[in-house]
Short mmCIF file of C-alpha atoms and ligand atoms in Angstrom, two decimals:
data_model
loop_
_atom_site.label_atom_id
_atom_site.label_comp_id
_atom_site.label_asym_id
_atom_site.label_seq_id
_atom_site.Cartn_x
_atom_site.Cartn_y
_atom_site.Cartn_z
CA UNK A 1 97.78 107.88 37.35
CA UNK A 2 95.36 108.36 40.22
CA UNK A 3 92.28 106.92 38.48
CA UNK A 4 94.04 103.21 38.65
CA UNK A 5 93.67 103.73 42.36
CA UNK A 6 90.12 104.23 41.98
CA UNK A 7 88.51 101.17 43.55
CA UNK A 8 85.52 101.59 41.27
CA UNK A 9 86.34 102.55 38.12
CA UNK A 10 83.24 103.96 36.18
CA UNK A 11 83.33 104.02 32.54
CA UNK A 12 84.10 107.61 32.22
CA UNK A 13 87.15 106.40 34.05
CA UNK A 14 88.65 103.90 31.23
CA UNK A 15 86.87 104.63 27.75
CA UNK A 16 87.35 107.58 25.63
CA UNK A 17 84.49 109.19 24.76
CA UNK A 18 83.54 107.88 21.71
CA UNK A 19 84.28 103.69 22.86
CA UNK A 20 81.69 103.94 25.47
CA UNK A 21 79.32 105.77 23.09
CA UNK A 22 79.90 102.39 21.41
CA UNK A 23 79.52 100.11 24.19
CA UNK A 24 76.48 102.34 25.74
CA UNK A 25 74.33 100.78 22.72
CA UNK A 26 76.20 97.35 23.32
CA UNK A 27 75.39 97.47 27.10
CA UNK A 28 71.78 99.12 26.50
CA UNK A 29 71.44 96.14 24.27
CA UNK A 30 72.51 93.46 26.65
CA UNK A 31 70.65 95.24 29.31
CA UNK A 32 67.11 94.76 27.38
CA UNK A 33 67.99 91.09 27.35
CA UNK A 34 67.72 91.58 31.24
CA UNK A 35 70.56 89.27 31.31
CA UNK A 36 71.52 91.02 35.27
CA UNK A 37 70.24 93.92 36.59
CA UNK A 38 72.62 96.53 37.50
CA UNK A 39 73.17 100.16 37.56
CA UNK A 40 75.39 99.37 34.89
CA UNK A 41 72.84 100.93 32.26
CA UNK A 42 72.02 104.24 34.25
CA UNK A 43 76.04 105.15 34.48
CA UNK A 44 76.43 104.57 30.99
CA UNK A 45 73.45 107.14 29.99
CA UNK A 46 75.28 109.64 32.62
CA UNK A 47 78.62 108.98 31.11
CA UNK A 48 77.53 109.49 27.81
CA UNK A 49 75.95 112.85 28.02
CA UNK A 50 79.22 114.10 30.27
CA UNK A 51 81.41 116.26 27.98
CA UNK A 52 84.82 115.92 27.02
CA UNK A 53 87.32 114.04 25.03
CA UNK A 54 89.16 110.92 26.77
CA UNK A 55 92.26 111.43 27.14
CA UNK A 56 95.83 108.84 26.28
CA UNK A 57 96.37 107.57 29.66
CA UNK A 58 93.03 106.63 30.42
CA UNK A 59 92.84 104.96 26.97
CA UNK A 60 95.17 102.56 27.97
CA UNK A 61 92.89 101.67 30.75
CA UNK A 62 90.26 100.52 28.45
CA UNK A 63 88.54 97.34 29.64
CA UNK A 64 89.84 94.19 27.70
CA UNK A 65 86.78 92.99 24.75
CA UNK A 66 84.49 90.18 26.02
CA UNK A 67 86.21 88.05 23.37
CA UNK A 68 89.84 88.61 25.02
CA UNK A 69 88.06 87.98 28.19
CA UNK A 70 86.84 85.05 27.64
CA UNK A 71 89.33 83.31 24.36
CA UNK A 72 92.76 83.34 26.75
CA UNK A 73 92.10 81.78 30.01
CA UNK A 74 93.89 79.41 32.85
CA UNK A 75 91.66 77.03 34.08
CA UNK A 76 93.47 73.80 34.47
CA UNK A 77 89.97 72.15 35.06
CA UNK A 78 88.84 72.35 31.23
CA UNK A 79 93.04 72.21 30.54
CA UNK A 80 96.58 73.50 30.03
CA UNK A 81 96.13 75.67 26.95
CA UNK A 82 94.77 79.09 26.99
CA UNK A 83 91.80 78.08 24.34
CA UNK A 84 91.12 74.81 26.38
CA UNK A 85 88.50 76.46 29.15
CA UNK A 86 86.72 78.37 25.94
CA UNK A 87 86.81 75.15 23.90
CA UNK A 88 86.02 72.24 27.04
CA UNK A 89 83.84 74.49 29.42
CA UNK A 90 80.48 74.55 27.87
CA UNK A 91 79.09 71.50 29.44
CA UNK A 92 79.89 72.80 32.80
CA UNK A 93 76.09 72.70 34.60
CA UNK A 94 76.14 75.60 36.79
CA UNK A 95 72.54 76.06 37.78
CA UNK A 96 71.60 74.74 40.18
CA UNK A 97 74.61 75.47 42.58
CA UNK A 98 75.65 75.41 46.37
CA UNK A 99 78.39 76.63 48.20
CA UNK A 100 79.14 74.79 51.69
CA UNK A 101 80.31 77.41 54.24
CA UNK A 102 81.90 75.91 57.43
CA UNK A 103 84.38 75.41 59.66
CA UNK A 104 84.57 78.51 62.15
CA UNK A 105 80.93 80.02 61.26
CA UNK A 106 77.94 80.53 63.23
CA UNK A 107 75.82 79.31 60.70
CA UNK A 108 77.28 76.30 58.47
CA UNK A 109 75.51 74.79 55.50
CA UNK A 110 75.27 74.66 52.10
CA UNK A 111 74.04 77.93 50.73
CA UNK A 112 72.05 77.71 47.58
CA UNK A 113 73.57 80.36 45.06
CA UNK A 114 69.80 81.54 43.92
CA UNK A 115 69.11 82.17 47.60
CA UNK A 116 72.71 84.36 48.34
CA UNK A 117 71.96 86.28 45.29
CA UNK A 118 68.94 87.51 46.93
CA UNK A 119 70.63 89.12 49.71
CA UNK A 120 73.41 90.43 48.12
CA UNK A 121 73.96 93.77 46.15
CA UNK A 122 75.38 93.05 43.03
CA UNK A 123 77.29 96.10 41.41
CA UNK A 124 80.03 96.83 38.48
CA UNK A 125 84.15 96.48 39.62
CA UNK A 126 86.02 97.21 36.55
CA UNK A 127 89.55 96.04 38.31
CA UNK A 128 92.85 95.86 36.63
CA UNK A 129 94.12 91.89 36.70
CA UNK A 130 97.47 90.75 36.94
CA UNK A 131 98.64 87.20 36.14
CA UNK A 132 101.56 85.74 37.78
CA UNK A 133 102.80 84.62 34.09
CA UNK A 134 102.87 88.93 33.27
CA UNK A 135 100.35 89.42 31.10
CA UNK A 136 97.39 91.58 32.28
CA UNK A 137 94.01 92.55 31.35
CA UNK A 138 91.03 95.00 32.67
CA UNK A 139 88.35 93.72 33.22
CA UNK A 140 84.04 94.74 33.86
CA UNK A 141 83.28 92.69 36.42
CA UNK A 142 79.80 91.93 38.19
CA UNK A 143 79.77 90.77 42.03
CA UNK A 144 79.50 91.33 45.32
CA UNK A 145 81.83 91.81 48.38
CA UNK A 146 82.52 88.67 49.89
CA UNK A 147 81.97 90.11 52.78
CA UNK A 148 78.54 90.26 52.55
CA UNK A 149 78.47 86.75 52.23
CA UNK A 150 81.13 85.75 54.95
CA UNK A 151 78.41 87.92 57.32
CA UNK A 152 75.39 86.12 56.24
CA UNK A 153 77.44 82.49 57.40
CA UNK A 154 78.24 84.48 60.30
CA UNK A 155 82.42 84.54 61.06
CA UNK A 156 83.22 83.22 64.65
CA UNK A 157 86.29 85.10 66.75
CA UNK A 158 88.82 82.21 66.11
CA UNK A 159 88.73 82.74 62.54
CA UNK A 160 91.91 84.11 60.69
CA UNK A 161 91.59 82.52 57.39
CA UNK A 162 89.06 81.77 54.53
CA UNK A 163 89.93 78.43 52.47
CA UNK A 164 87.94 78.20 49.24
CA UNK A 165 87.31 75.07 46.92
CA UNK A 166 86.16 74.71 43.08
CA UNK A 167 84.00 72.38 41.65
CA UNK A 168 85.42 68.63 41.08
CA UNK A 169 83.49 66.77 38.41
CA UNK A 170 85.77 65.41 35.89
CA UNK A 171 82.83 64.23 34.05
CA UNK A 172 81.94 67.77 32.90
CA UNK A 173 85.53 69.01 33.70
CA UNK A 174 87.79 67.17 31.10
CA UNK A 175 91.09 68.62 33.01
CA UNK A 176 90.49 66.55 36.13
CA UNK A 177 90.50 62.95 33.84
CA UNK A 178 94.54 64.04 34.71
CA UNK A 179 97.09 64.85 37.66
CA UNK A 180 97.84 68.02 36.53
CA UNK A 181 96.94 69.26 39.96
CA UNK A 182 95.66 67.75 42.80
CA UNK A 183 92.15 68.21 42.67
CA UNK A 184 90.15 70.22 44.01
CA UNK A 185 91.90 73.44 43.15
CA UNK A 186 92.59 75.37 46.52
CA UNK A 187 93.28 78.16 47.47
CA UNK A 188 93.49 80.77 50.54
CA UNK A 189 92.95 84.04 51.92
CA UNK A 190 93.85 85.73 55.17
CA UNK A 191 90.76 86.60 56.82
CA UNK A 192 91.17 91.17 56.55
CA UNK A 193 92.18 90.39 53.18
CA UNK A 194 89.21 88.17 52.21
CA UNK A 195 86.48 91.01 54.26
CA UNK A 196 88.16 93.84 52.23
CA UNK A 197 85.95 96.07 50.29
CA UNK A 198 88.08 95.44 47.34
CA UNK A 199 87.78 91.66 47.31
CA UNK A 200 84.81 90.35 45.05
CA UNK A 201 83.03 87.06 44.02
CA UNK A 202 82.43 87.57 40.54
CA UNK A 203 79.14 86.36 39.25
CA UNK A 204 79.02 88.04 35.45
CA UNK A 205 81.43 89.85 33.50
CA UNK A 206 80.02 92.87 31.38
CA UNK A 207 76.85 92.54 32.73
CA UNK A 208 76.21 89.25 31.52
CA UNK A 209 76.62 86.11 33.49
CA UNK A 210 80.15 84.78 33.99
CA UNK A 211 81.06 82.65 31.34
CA UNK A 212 81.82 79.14 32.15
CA UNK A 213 85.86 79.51 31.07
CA UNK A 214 86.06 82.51 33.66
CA UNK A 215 84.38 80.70 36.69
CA UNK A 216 80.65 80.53 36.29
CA UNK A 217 78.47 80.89 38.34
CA UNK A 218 80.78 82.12 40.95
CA UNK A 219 84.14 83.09 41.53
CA UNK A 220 86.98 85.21 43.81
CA UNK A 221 88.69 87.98 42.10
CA UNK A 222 91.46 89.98 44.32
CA UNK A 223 92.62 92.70 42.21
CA UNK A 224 96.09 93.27 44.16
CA UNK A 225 97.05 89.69 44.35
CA UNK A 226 98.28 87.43 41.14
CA UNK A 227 95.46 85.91 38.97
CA UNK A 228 96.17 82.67 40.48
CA UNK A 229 94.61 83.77 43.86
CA UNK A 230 91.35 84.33 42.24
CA UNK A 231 89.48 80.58 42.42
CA UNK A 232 87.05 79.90 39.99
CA UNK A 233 83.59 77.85 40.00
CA UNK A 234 83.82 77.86 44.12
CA UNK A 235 82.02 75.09 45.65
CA UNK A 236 83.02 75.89 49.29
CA UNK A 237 84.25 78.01 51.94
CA UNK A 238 85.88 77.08 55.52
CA UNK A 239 86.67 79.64 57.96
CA UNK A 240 90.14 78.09 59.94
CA UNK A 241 92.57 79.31 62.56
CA UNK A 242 95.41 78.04 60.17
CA UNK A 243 96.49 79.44 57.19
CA UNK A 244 95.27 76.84 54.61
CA UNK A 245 96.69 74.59 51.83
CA UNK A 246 96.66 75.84 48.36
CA UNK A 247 97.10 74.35 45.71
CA UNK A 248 99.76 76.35 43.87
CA UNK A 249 101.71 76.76 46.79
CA UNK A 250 101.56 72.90 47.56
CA UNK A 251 103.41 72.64 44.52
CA UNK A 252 106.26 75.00 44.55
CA UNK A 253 105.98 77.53 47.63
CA UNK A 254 109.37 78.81 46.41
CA UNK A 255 107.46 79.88 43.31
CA UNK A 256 104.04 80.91 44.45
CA UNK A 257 104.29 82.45 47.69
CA UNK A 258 100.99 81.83 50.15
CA UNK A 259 100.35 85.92 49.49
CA UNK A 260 101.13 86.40 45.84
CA UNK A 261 100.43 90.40 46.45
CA UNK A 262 101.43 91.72 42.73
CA UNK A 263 105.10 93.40 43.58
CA UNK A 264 107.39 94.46 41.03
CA UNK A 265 110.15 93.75 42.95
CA UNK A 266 110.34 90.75 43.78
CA UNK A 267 110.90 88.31 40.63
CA UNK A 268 109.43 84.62 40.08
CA UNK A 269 112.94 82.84 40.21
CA UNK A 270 112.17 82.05 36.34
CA UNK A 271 111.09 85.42 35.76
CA UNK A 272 110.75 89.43 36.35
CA UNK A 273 107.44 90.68 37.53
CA UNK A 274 108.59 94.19 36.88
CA UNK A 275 106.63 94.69 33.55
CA UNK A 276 103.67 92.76 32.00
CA UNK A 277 102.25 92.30 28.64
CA UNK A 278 98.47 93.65 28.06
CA UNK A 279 96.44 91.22 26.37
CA UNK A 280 95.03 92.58 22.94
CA UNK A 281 97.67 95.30 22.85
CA UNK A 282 99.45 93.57 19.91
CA UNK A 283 102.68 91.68 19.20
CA UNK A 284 104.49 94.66 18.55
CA UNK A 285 103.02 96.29 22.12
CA UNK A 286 105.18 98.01 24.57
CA UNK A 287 105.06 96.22 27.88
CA UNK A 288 103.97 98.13 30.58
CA UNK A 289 105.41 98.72 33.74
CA UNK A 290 103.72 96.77 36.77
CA UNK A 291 102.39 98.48 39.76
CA UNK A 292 103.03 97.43 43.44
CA UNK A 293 99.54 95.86 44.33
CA UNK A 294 98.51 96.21 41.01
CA UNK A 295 97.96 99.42 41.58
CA UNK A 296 95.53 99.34 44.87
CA UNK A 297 98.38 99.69 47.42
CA UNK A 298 96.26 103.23 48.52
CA UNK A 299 93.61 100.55 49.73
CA UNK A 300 95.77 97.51 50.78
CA UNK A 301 99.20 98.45 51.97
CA UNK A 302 98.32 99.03 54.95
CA UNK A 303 97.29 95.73 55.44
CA UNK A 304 100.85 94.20 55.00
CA UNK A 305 102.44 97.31 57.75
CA UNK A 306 105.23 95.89 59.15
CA UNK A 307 105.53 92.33 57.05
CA UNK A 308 108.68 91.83 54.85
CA UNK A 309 107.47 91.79 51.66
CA UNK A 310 110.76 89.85 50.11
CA UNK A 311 109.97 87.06 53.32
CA UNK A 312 106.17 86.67 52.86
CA UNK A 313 105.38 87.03 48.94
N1 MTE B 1 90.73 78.56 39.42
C1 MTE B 1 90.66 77.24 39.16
N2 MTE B 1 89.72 76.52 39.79
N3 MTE B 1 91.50 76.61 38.30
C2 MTE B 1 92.49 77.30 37.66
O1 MTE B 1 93.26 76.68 36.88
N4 MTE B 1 93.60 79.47 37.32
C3 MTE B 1 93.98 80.71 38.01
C4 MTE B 1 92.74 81.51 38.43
N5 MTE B 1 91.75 80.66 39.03
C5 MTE B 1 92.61 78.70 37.90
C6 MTE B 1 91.68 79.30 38.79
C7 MTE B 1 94.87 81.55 37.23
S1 MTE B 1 96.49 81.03 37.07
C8 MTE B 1 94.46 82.73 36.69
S2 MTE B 1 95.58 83.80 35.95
C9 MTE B 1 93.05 83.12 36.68
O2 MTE B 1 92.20 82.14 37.27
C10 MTE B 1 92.59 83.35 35.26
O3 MTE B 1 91.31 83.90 35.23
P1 MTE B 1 90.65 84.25 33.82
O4 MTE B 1 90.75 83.02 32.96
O5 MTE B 1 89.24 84.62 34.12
O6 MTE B 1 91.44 85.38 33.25
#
């Protein structure tokens, strides 16, 4: 299935024919609300005047509904349950918001969101996402490469890891009025992974702004590692010679390895990883198989030559 390979999917890619005819007016429609430009709009128009039927395989590709999206989340922040960020997040104030970039930069500071977003192109990922826990959606997401951003602080020659930070407010985060974790949530990325074209902050999802239960205003998505990887609601950034703390990890490293690359081979000790369970596909789905690197290893193998995969999970 070479199209899962695709880094950019397109619509064409993942909808049959007559579903994006569907979500052409839907997008057309949330594009006249001007909610965020992108060139969303224009592909859809192409893709709908290509010819053609879609065709099983890609079906199954189809991007998960905004309601799936956004109705089964983990965000320990807002809670445990998987309705708790949908129910909890809405008081989340996202605007205005910084991110502090320092450590092993040229230019530390606190970066005003508004002002990144102007010099940053924003652009459609629709990415596969894998959760440790083996369920799996696809999902339409808006961002840019983190790169772009880890340029503008400027990343000095020392630098071999990125260490990221969400928000901690527990009075508009409910989930932090508890130890569940040890607040902030961490976590950590080596520093080729994190300048990867593949790698993404997420600002919206279906060209809307990110909903607060997914991240808002900002978040990491890393479509080859587990969902866990992919921090939401990032309040800072330090570039380190040491690979960082994370949060998961802190907890049970035997569990949640510092790489979490999606591999069907090797298990969680509690569970396999070989298959996973595609949310909205019904209780009565068949699971699917999961792909090494979710499915990206064309793009990322290459950056784990030599490493034993078993060792460093
Ligand atoms: N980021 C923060 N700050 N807190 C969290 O609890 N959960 C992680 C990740 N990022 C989490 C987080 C996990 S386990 C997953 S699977 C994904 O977010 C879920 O993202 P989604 O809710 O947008 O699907």
């Amino acid at each position: 299935m070479p199209v899962l390979r695709k880094p950019t999917l397109n619509w064409s890619d993942v909808t049959p024919k007559a579903d994006f005819m569907n979500r052409r007016q839907l997008m057309m429609g949330a594009a006249a609300l001007g909610a965020i430009a992108s060139p969303v709009a224009a592909e859809l128009e192409t893709a709908a005047a290509a010819e053609g039927e879609g065709d099983p395989v890609t079906a199954e590709l189809m991007p998960n509904t905004l309601e799936e999206i956004t109705s089964y989340n983990n965000f320990y922040e807002f809670g445990t349950g998987k309705d708790d960020p949908s129910r909890y997040s809405a008081g989340l104030t996202t605007d205005p918001w910084a991110v502090q970039i320092d450590g092993l930069v040229d230019k530390p500071g606190s970066y005003d969101l508004a002002d990144i977003l102007g010099r940053v192109t924003l652009e459609e990922r629709i990415y596969r996402f894998r959760c440790v826990e083996a369920w799996s959606m696809v999902v339409p997401w808006v961002g840019f490469e983190l790169s772009c951003l880890l340029d503008i602080a400027g990343v000095q020659p020392g630098a071999k890891y990125v260490a990221f930070e969400t928000l901690v407010r527990p009075e508009e985060m409910p989930g932090q009025r508890f130890r569940t974790l040890d607040w902030p949530y961490r976590e950590g990325l080596r520093l080729d992974e994190a300048m990867h074209p593949l790698t993404i902050m997420a600002t919206g999802i279906y060209d809307e702004p990110l909903p607060n239960q997914n991240g808002a205003p900002l978040r990491l998505v890393v479509p080859w590692k587990y969902g866990f990887k992919s921090i939401k609601s990032i309040v800072r950034m330090t570039l380190t010679e040491e690979e960082p703390p994370t949060t998961w990890n802190q907890i049970n490293a035997r569990e949640y390895g510092f790489y979490s690359n999606v591999n069907p081979e090797v298990s969680h000790p509690r569970w396999s990883q070989a298959s996973e369970r595609r949310i909205g596909g019904g209780l009565f789905a068949r699971r699917e198989p999961t792909l090494m690197y979710n499915g990206y290893g064309e793009e990322v193998a290459s950056l784990y030559d030599g490493m034993d995969l078993a060792k460093f999970y």
